[in-house]
mmCIF file of N, CA and C in Angstrom:
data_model
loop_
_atom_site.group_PDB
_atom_site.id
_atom_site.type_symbol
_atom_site.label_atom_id
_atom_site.label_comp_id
_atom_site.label_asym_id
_atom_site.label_seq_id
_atom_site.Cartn_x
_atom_site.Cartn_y
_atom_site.Cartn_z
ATOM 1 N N UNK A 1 -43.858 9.086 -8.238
ATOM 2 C CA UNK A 1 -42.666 9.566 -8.881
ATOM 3 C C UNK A 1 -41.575 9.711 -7.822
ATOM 4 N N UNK A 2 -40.455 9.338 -8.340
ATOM 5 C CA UNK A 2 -38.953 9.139 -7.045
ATOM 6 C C UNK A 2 -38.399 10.800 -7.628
ATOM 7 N N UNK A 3 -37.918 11.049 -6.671
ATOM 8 C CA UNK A 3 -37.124 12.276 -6.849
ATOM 9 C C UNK A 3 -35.775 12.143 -6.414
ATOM 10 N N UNK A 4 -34.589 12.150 -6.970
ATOM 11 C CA UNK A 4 -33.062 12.165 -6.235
ATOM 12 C C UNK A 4 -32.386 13.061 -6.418
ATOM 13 N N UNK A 5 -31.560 13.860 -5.891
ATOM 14 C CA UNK A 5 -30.739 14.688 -5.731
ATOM 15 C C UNK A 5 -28.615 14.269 -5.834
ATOM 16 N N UNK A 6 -28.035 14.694 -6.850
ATOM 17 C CA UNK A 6 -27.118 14.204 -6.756
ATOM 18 C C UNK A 6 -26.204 15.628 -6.094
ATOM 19 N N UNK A 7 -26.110 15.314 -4.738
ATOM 20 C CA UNK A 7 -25.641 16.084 -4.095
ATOM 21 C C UNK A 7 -24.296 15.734 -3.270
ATOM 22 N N UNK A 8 -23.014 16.663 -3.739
ATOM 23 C CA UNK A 8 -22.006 15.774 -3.485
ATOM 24 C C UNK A 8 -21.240 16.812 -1.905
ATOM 25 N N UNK A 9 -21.673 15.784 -0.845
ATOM 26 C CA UNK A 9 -21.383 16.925 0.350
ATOM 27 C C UNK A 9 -19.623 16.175 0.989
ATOM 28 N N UNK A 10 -18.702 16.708 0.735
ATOM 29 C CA UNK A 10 -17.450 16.044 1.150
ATOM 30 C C UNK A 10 -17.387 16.202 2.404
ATOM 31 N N UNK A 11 -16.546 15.768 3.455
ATOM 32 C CA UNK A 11 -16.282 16.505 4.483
ATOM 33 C C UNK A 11 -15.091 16.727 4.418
ATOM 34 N N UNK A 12 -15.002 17.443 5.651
ATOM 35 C CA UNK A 12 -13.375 18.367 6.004
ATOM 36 C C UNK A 12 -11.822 17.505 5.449
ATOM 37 N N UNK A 13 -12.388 16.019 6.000
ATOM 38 C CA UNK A 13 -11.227 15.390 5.540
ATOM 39 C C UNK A 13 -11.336 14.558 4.193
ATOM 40 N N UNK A 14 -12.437 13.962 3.502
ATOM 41 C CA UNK A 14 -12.094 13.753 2.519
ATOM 42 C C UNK A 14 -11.288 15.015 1.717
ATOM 43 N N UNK A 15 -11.877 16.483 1.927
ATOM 44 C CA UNK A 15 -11.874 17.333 1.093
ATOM 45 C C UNK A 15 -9.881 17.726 0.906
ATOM 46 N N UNK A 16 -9.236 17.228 2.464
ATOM 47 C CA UNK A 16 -8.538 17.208 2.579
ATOM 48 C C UNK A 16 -7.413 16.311 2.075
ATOM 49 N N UNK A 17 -7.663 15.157 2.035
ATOM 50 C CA UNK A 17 -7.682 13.999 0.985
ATOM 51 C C UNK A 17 -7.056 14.546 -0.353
ATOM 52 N N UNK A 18 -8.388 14.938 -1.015
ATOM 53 C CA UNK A 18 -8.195 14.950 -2.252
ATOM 54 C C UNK A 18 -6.980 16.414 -2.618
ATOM 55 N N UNK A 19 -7.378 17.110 -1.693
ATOM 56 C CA UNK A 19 -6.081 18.458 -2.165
ATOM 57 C C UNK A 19 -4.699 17.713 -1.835
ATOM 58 N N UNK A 20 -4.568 16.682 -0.893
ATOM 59 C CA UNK A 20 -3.301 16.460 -0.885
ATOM 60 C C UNK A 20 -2.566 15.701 -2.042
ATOM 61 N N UNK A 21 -3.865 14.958 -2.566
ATOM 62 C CA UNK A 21 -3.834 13.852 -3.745
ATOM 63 C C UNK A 21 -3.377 14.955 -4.699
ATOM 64 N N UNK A 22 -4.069 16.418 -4.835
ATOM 65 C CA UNK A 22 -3.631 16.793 -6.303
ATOM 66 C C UNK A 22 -2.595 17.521 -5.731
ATOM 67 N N UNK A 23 -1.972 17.860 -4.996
ATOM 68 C CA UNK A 23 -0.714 18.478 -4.533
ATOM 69 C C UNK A 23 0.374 17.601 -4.719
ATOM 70 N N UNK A 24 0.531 16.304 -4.534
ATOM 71 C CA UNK A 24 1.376 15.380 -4.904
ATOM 72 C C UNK A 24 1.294 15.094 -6.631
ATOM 73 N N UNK A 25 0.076 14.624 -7.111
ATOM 74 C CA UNK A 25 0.499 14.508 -8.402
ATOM 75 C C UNK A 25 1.055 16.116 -8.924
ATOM 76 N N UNK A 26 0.620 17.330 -8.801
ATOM 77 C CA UNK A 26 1.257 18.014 -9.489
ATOM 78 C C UNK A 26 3.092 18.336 -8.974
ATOM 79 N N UNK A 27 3.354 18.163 -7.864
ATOM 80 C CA UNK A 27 4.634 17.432 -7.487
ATOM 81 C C UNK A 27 5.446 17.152 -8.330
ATOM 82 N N UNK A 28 5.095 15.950 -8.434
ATOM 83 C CA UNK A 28 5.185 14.590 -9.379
ATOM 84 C C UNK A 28 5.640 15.167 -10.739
ATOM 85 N N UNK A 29 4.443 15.886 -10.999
ATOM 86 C CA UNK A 29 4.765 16.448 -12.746
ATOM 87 C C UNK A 29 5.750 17.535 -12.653
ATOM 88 N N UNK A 30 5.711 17.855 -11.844
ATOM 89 C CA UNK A 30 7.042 19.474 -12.114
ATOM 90 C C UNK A 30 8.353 18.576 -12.257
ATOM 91 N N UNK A 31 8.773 18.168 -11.010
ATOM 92 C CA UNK A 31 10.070 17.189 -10.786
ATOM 93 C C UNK A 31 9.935 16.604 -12.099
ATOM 94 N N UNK A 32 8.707 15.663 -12.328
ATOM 95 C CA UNK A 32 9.989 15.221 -13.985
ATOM 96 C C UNK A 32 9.848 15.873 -14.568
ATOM 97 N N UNK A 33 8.750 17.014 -14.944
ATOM 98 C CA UNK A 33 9.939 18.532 -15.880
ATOM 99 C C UNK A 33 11.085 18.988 -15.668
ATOM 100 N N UNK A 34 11.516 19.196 -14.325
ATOM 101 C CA UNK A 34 13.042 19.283 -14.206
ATOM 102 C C UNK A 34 13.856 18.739 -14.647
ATOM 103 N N UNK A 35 13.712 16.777 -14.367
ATOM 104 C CA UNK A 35 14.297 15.711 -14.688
ATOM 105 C C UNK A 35 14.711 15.760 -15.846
ATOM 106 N N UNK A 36 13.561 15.777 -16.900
ATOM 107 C CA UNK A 36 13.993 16.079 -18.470
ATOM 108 C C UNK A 36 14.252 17.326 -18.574
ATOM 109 N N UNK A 37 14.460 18.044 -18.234
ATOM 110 C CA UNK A 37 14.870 19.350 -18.429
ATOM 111 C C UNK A 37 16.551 18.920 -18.451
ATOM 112 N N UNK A 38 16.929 18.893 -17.335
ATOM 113 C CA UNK A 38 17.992 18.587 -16.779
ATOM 114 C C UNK A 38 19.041 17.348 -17.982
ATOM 115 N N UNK A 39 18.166 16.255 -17.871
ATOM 116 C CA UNK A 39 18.330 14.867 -18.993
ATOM 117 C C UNK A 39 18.896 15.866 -20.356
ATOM 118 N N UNK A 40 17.906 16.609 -20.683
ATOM 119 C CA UNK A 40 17.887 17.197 -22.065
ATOM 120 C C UNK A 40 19.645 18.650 -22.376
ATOM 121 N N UNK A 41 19.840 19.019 -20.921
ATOM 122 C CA UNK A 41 20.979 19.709 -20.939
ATOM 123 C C UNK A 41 21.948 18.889 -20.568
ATOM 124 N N UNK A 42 21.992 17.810 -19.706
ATOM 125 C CA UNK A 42 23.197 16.902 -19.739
ATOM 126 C C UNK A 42 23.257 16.582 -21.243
ATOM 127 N N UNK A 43 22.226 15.918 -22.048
ATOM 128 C CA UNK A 43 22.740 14.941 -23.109
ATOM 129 C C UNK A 43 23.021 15.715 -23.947
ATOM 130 N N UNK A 44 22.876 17.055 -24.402
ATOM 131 C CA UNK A 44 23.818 18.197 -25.318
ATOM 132 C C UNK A 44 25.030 18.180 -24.976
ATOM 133 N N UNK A 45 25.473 17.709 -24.278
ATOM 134 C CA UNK A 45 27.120 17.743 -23.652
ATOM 135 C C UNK A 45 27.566 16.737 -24.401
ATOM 136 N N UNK A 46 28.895 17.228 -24.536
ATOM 137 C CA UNK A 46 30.090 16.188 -25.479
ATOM 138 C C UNK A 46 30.486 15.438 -25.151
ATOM 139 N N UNK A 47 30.832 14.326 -25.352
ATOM 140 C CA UNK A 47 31.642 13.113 -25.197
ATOM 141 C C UNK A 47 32.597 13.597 -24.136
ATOM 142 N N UNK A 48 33.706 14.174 -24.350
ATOM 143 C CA UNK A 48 34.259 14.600 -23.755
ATOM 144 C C UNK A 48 34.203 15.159 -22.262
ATOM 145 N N UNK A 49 33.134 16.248 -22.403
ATOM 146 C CA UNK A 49 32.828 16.625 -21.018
ATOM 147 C C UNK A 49 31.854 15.842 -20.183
ATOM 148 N N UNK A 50 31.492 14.428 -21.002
ATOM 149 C CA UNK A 50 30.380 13.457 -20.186
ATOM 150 C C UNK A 50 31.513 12.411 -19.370
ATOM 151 N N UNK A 51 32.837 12.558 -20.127
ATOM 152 C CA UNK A 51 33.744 11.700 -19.344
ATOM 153 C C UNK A 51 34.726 12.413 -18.178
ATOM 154 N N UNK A 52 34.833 13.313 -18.538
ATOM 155 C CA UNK A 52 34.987 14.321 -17.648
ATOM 156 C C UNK A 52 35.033 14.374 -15.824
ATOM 157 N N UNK A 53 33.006 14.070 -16.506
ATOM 158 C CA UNK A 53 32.324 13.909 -15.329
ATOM 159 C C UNK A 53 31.966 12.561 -14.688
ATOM 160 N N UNK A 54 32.870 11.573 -15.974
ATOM 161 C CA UNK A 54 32.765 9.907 -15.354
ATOM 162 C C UNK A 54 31.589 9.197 -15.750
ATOM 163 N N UNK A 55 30.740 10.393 -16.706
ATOM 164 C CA UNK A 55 29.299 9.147 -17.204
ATOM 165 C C UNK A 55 29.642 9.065 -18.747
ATOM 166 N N UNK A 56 28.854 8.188 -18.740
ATOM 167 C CA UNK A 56 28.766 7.021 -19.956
ATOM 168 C C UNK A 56 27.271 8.159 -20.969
ATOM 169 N N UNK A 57 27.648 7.961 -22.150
ATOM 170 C CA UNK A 57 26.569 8.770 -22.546
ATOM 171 C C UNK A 57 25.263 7.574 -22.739
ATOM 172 N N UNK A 58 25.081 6.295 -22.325
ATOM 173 C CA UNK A 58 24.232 5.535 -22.054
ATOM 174 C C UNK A 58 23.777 5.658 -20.550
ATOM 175 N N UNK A 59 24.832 5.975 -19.573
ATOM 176 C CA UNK A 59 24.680 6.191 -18.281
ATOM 177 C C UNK A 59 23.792 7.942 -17.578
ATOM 178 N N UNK A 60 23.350 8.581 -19.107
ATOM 179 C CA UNK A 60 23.004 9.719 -18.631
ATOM 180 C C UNK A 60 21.960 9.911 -17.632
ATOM 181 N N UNK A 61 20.822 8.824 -18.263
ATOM 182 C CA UNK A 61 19.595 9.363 -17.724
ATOM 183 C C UNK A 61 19.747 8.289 -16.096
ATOM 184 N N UNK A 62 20.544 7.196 -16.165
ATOM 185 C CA UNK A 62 20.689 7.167 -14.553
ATOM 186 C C UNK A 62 21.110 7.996 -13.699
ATOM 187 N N UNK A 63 22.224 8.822 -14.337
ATOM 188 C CA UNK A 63 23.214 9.749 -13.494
ATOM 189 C C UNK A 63 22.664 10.880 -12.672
ATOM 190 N N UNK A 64 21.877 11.273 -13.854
ATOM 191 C CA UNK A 64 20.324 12.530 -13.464
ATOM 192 C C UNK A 64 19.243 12.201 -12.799
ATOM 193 N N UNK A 65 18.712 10.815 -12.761
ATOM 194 C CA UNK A 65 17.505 10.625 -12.044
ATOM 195 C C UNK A 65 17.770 9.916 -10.555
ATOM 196 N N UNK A 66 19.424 9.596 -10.393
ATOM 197 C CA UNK A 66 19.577 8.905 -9.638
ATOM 198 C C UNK A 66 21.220 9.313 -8.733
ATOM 199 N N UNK A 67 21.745 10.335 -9.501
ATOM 200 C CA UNK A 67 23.311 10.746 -8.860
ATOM 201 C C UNK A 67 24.055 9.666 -9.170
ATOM 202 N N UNK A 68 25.015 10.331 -9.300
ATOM 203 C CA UNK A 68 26.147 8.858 -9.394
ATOM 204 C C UNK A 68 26.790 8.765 -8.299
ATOM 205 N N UNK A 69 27.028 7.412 -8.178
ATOM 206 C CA UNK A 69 27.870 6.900 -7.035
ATOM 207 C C UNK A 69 29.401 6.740 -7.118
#
């Protein structure tokens, strides 16, 4: 009879690895909660005050994810 053990021993730096891996994706996810956060209070704005500010209400979600030039 075989006997195996699924024994998962990381070391220092994989272990290190992987926290950086989930430190970046959760990163990742906040910033574009902001993004649309942000997207979602620009595009309540009026015509008016979107020209105002020189964007196009097609030009929103570049303006926010990217600044305007």
């Amino acid at each position: 009879m075989t006997s195996f053990t699924n024994t998962f021993e990381w070391t220092v730096e994989q272990t290190s690895q992987k926290q950086g891996l989930i430190r970046g994706l959760v990163a990742a996810i906040v910033k574009e909660i902001h993004l649309r956060r942000a997207l979602r209070d620009v595009g309540a704005l009026d015509d008016a005050a979107l020209i105002d500010m020189g964007i196009s209400r097609g030009g929103i979600e570049d303006a926010v994810r990217h600044g305007r030039c």
